[in-house]
Every structure is written in structure tokens, then in C-alpha cells.
């Protein structure tokens, strides 16, 4: 139910025929109006945001059209702008982040939901929620002083020695790059995966587990083959949420990605993401086309996160409606 | 017990242990971050840090007093803008609106929540900085306030809806009008949750840097009033950390520690308020 | 609880209102190249006159942009505004903007090569080759020939450039365009160019930081950043054939010729200047001051500041490795200040 089920009837039985002004004398109507204005302002703000972004990026749309998305060249002097390198960087760093965060996150969620007694699970969840509260600039600083040297000295050489036959792990490793940014992002999004997955796993009905165990499966088998698939949609939702967060992350990425618009098959190579290029070049974009191209990039990012968030919400709703417990929509 | 069963049990024990490892790794990261900041930042926190202004490049000493006050002013503005909008909007959703309007408002709030913070910075630049032709605390507060709205709205609405209808009925039976019921019965009943929502929204935006880059801009001095560029802690962390000056880097650690400490304390306080409220209701 | 929070809000609002009565605040933004001396100057000026000049070191590109938009009161850049940018300023603001040189600086090739602690010599061709990506190893013959006896490792060169719009980039690419036809065709000069290779650092500060952290790297930064952070930088062969080390004397010599032919608007390039010991990658750096100020107090403060900076302030320059302005230029500027209204 959207509102409380109690609606206080107004005093007069001929309420509808009163004029607006005289209805306004009734305190309830004022309250309704005032709170409506606030609620409407939220909608207005959102519409305004999309509108402003749209009209402030009209020049590149006129000049480049859809080619904007597949052009590699980003040359402010020649006024040629293409988003491909930034889209690539955004997607690659997020993909790396997820490939680290998803296994770790689901594993941790399984532990917290299935194995740990509540006395252990609740405090651990508390700490993991705190991890989500750490500001991104601090992750960036730690990325600069810890992950970058670690990458150069230990991680990259190890990966090259073991998996160097893959083009992903070839080429020089500077410390900054796609992989470093992906690692930092992974740490940032793990809490989201853990907390949502844990909740979804906790809400799987007990009889599912018990049935599996009764049929002779081990603890792990019942978890992995019965419980987790049951919670699949909710877990997918958490992954989309994490992805949306990773795509939009600015500060931590710009401090460790190398800030070079380039597309490379190597994860050690430096790159650029949409959010990072906006942060770096926005205040200096001389010329309307340049500035509007950056705003167009912002619009692209917004669209990506919008779609992902929508998918996440949809999946969460599906989880809830399947009756797998008290899923929160 | 045959070999296959033994193997399956082994796999089970192994995988379950691995999940435990995952969980502890995640928690360990938090303590590592805290420990690192305390170690590096703790050494640089002194009285000067809290009271002095930044010194010229290369000169040691100085502090971040203006950034601390700046962050406080920005957060004040953000709260003054974002909290009422979220709070009163939530009241509308919980008490007055029909389900269609509620859907639209909630959807808009979720949309707003998902906008990357740098894009909100662009919006604030276009709406506040350009028309008034200067960077200001207002612009920064506006950007941060927008980010506070969705969190405040959703959580407040949830807690308002969580107030049992028996309270509403009782108030009605005593002859109270709807707005009186809301003001004197429902909101006080949900106040713990609402306070938690506000604190969490506050903690969320306290650490944001990206939207401030082209709104608050930065200021080496005190920022008089709210209409001038203003410094903030996260911004100082950013500038100082990527600089090559060791003195600045140490100050960046200190600022990071202060910032993180503040955010964690607010988070912990918020959760304790909530937990106490829940346990009070249960007993 | 409620009463306390209301009280708290009132107190802060009051404090805010009271603080609003504070002294004059002028906002500027731009080049990171001269930031060490500007921050010292603004601090000293504040101590002696009380005026607060808030300068944000965000890069020349941002300085030009923001002063054009009018969101800051003045800008700063080491790449002078080109005609299009001047036109755009006039179109947006109704009047023009003036360039005032403040000091002379040098962009030096800094590097972090394991095992090499001596000063390397770079020829123009070598520098162009490295930044074009054609010379990719430290022990390349081109580098080795100019540095006989130095043990250069066979490691890949990591090029580091600016990720933001930069006057230092302008100076560097202006020089490379003059000495390398290939560079001029393929990349050109500007505050933001399409770099063939390399990593991007934000500001002179970011590039310095990256070089310090990244072995086998080479980048370009203003002289003081290399000096203050104790990273080695190389000599550059000038048009007279000498390998020159960037210092006060060589930078001043580069400017010596220009001061006689200084245009009225002060926009001049002194890269690859003639002179036996002239450092070839030198440059003036400019404050961008609008011709018309709406606020009289701000205008007077800025004029006083510029007057002080190009005369008394020059005493601070050499300690920070910036060369003083030639006397003829200072005289021209003092006269030009009257144009600011």
C-alpha cells in the first residue's frame, strides 16, 4: 500500500463543492499541498537535470551524431571528439572490478548467510557496511600509495610469469592502468554485493535447504546447487547495483588509471574512463564543442547507470514477488 | 563411507572455508584502511592541522582549518536543502499520495540516486555557477543536497510506513486532524529511523569530492559567507595526495583520517540509534 | 534535542553572516607552472595588505576558460591566449583581456632511470623521438650518442605528459614544433594535444609525482618542481649547438632578445631562442587580467598586486629558480597597467 490505510475524512460532507481557497483553510489541505510541492520538486529536479544535460550537449550530436560512440579520436585542438576510448575504459575497469568482486562478494555473503552464527554474522555485516561508507577519494589515495607500487613490483610480474601468454597480461606495467583501477573499484563495490546477496540468501525458505540435505547433499552442495540458484535473481540485482556504482566512480579511478585515452588489449596499459575525463577536462574545456562533448559523455554515463539501476530494481522486484521471503523492492 | 562421498565432503569443507576467507578478507580490508590511515595520518595530526590555514607551496607547516570549516558549511547547506525536500516528500508519499503519484516520485528519486556524482556536478555548474558567474559554497551545497534527497526520501518513507496503523486510529478517535496526527504522533514515533536516514545521507555526501570540483572550486583562505569558493576536506585530500611534496602528502593522510573518522562515527551512531529503537520496540 | 539543533543552526548562520563581513577575496585560477612563486607572492601580499587572493592551480587551460566565463576574477597561463580565445573573451565579456608577464621559467626534461644519477644530455631530435614514441628504449643509440660513458639500461621508456590543459604543455609542444617537422605535422602545439604515447599526470605536481614513482620514466615539468623534489633533469641542446642546463642565467639569456622586440600585448614565444647559452625551452608566464573590472576594489587590488609582483616581488623569484623579468619588459608593463579599468 502506498499510503497509510487511514484517511481522515474532512469535516464537511459537501467538501468537493468548496472553493480551493476555502479548502485551504483546512490544515490538512495545506499539509497535503505543502508536502506535494516538495515531492513534486523531486520529480521536477530530475526532469530538469535530464533536460539541461540534453540541451547542453546538442552541438556534438549535430556534428557527429551516432558516430560519437564509435570514434576513437579525442582531439580538442582539431575539435574531433569520439567517446570510444572512454567507453572502453569504463567498461573494462568495471568488468575487471566485477570479476574480482563477484566471486569474493558472493563467497562472503554465503558465509555470512549460511554458515556464520548470528553473533558473528551481524557484527561482520556491520563492518562491511562501514566499508561502503569510506569516501572514494580515500580509496584513491590508498590506490596511489599501496596498489600502484604493489602492481608494479609484485602483481604484474607474477601475472606475466604465470598468465603472460594471454594478451591481457602482456606489455609494460607502469603501476597505473586498467587492472589497478579495476582492483580499487572491486574493493569499493564488494560491500554492495555482500550486503544485498546476504539479505537475499537469508530470505530463502528453510525448507529448500532442508530438502536438499534430506536428499543426502553436503552442506556446500545444498548451498551452491539449491539455495544460491533460488536467490539467483536477487544476487544478479546486487551485481547490477555494484556495476552501476563502478561505472560512475570518479575520484578513485582518475588517481590510478593513467589518464590516457587509449584502447589496449593489455590490462597493464593506462587508460581513461568517462567520469575521469570529465573530472579532468571540464573546467578547462575552451570552446563550446569541447565542453558539450564532455557533457554528452556525462549523458552517456547517466544513461548506462540508468539502465543498470532499472534492471537491478526489476530483478529485486522479481525476487520479492517470487515469494522468496521479505525481499525489499 | 565410499571415496566419492569422502571427496564431496572434502569439497564441501574446503569451499565453505573459502567463503569464510572471503568474508574475513572483506572485513580485513576495512581494518587495513583504518590502520594505514591511523598510522600515516595520526603522526601528522596536531593542533596546527585544525587551526592554521594552508601555507605556500613547499613551505612546511600550516593546516586545514579552512577546509574543515568549509566542509561543515557545505554540509550545512546540503542538509538545509536536501533534508526538508526528502522529509516532506516522504510525508507526502506515506500519508497523502495515491499509488500512481507515489510511483512517479519514487522512480524519480531512484533515478536521482543513480546519477553519477560527477554528472550532478555538471548540473550544479550549469544551474548555479554559470548564471551567477562564480563558484560558491551555494553551488557545492546544491550539488551535495541533491545527493542527499533520495536517501532521505526513501528511508523516511519506509519508517513512516512502519508506524503501526493503531497509532493513527487512536489519534483519529481522539479527534485529531490528519496533519496534527502526522506532526505529533507519526513523526515522533518514527523519529529514530528518520534521524538515522538523515545521518546516513549526511555521511554519504561528507566524503564526496567529484561534485565539488567545479562548484565549490577550492579556496586557500577562509570563505566569507556562502557566496565565495570554499575549500573542503575531501578536495584537500585529493590535491595534496597527488602532489609530490612530502609535507603535503602527510597532511593528506591526516585529512583522510579526520574525514574517515567523522564518517565512520556518524555511521556507527546512526546504526546504534536504529538498533536501540528496534530493540525498544521489540521489548 | 530539537531545540538544540535549532540553536546550532542559528549560531552557524550567525557566524556565517558575521564572517561574510570579512576582507576582500579575489579569485584566480590557472597555470601550475608558476604556482610555487604565485602562492608565495599571494601569501606575502596578504600579510602586507590584507587582501586575499585565492589562486587555484588547475592548469592554464582551465585558467583561460574560467576567466573567459567570468567565474574567476583573473587567470594565469604559460601559453598565451590565441586570437580565437581573445575573440571569444571579447564576445563574452564586451571588453578585452590583457597579458602581463610575471616571471621567466623553464620546462625541463625530468627522468627517473634506475642507475643513472648524472645529468643526461638531450638533443631536440631525441626529445621529439621519445615523445613521438619512435625512441622507445633508454639505451637507444640516439640517447647513447649524446651521453657517452653513461650506463643506460635497455629498459622501455615511459613517457609522462599532462592530462589537463597545460601551459607547460604549450611551451613543450611549441618547442618541439619548432625543432621537429614531424612533431609539427603529427601533433602540433597547444595546451592539450593528442599525445602519441605516454601516461597523463594532473598538473606539474601530478607529473612530478608520477615520475618519482615510475622507474624508466621521462616527463616535462617546470624547473622548480624538479629541483624541489630532487629529481634529475637533463640538459637540452640549443640552436647554437650547446647542451644547456636550465638555470637563471640560461633562461634570462633566452629572454634577452625577446625583450627588445616585445609586442605591445606581451604575447611572445621564446622557445628555441638564439644565444650561445640560451636555454631553448624557456618561457614567460602571464597573468590574464581583464581590461574592465566591475568592482573598483578588486581592480585596484589586482593592479597593486601586479605592480608589486613585477618590481619588489621579483626578489623572491630567483630563490625559487624563476628568472627575473628583463627591465625593459617591466617598464612596458607598468605603462600597460593603466589600461586596466
Short mmCIF file of C-alpha atoms in Angstrom, two decimals, chain A residues 145 148 152 174, chain B residues 242-247 249, chain C residues 110-113 160 204-219 221 225-232:
data_model
loop_
_atom_site.label_atom_id
_atom_site.label_comp_id
_atom_site.label_asym_id
_atom_site.label_seq_id
_atom_site.Cartn_x
_atom_site.Cartn_y
_atom_site.Cartn_z
CA UNK A 145 50.30 4.70 -2.34
CA UNK A 148 50.24 1.11 -7.66
CA UNK A 152 54.43 -2.70 -10.39
CA UNK A 174 53.67 1.05 -15.09
CA UNK B 242 48.65 13.60 -5.85
CA UNK B 243 51.25 16.30 -5.19
CA UNK B 244 54.92 15.45 -4.96
CA UNK B 245 55.54 17.34 -1.70
CA UNK B 246 56.03 15.04 1.26
CA UNK B 247 54.71 17.56 3.72
CA UNK B 249 51.20 14.11 1.41
CA UNK C 110 63.00 15.13 -15.95
CA UNK C 111 63.58 11.45 -15.72
CA UNK C 112 63.81 8.53 -13.35
CA UNK C 113 66.22 5.97 -14.78
CA UNK C 160 54.71 11.08 -18.93
CA UNK C 204 53.04 19.89 -12.78
CA UNK C 205 52.50 18.32 -9.38
CA UNK C 206 50.95 15.18 -10.79
CA UNK C 207 53.62 14.70 -13.43
CA UNK C 208 56.38 15.14 -10.84
CA UNK C 209 54.68 12.64 -8.59
CA UNK C 210 54.33 10.10 -11.40
CA UNK C 211 57.98 10.46 -12.41
CA UNK C 212 59.10 9.95 -8.84
CA UNK C 213 57.04 6.80 -8.62
CA UNK C 214 57.63 5.27 -12.03
CA UNK C 215 61.02 3.85 -12.96
CA UNK C 216 62.28 4.47 -16.51
CA UNK C 217 60.01 7.46 -16.91
CA UNK C 218 60.62 10.81 -18.57
CA UNK C 219 58.43 13.88 -18.46
CA UNK C 221 57.96 19.93 -15.67
CA UNK C 225 59.28 21.18 -9.42
CA UNK C 226 62.29 19.07 -10.40
CA UNK C 227 64.55 20.99 -8.04
CA UNK C 228 62.22 20.97 -5.02
CA UNK C 229 61.57 17.28 -5.38
CA UNK C 230 65.17 16.39 -6.12
CA UNK C 231 64.61 14.57 -9.37
CA UNK C 232 67.28 14.67 -12.05
#
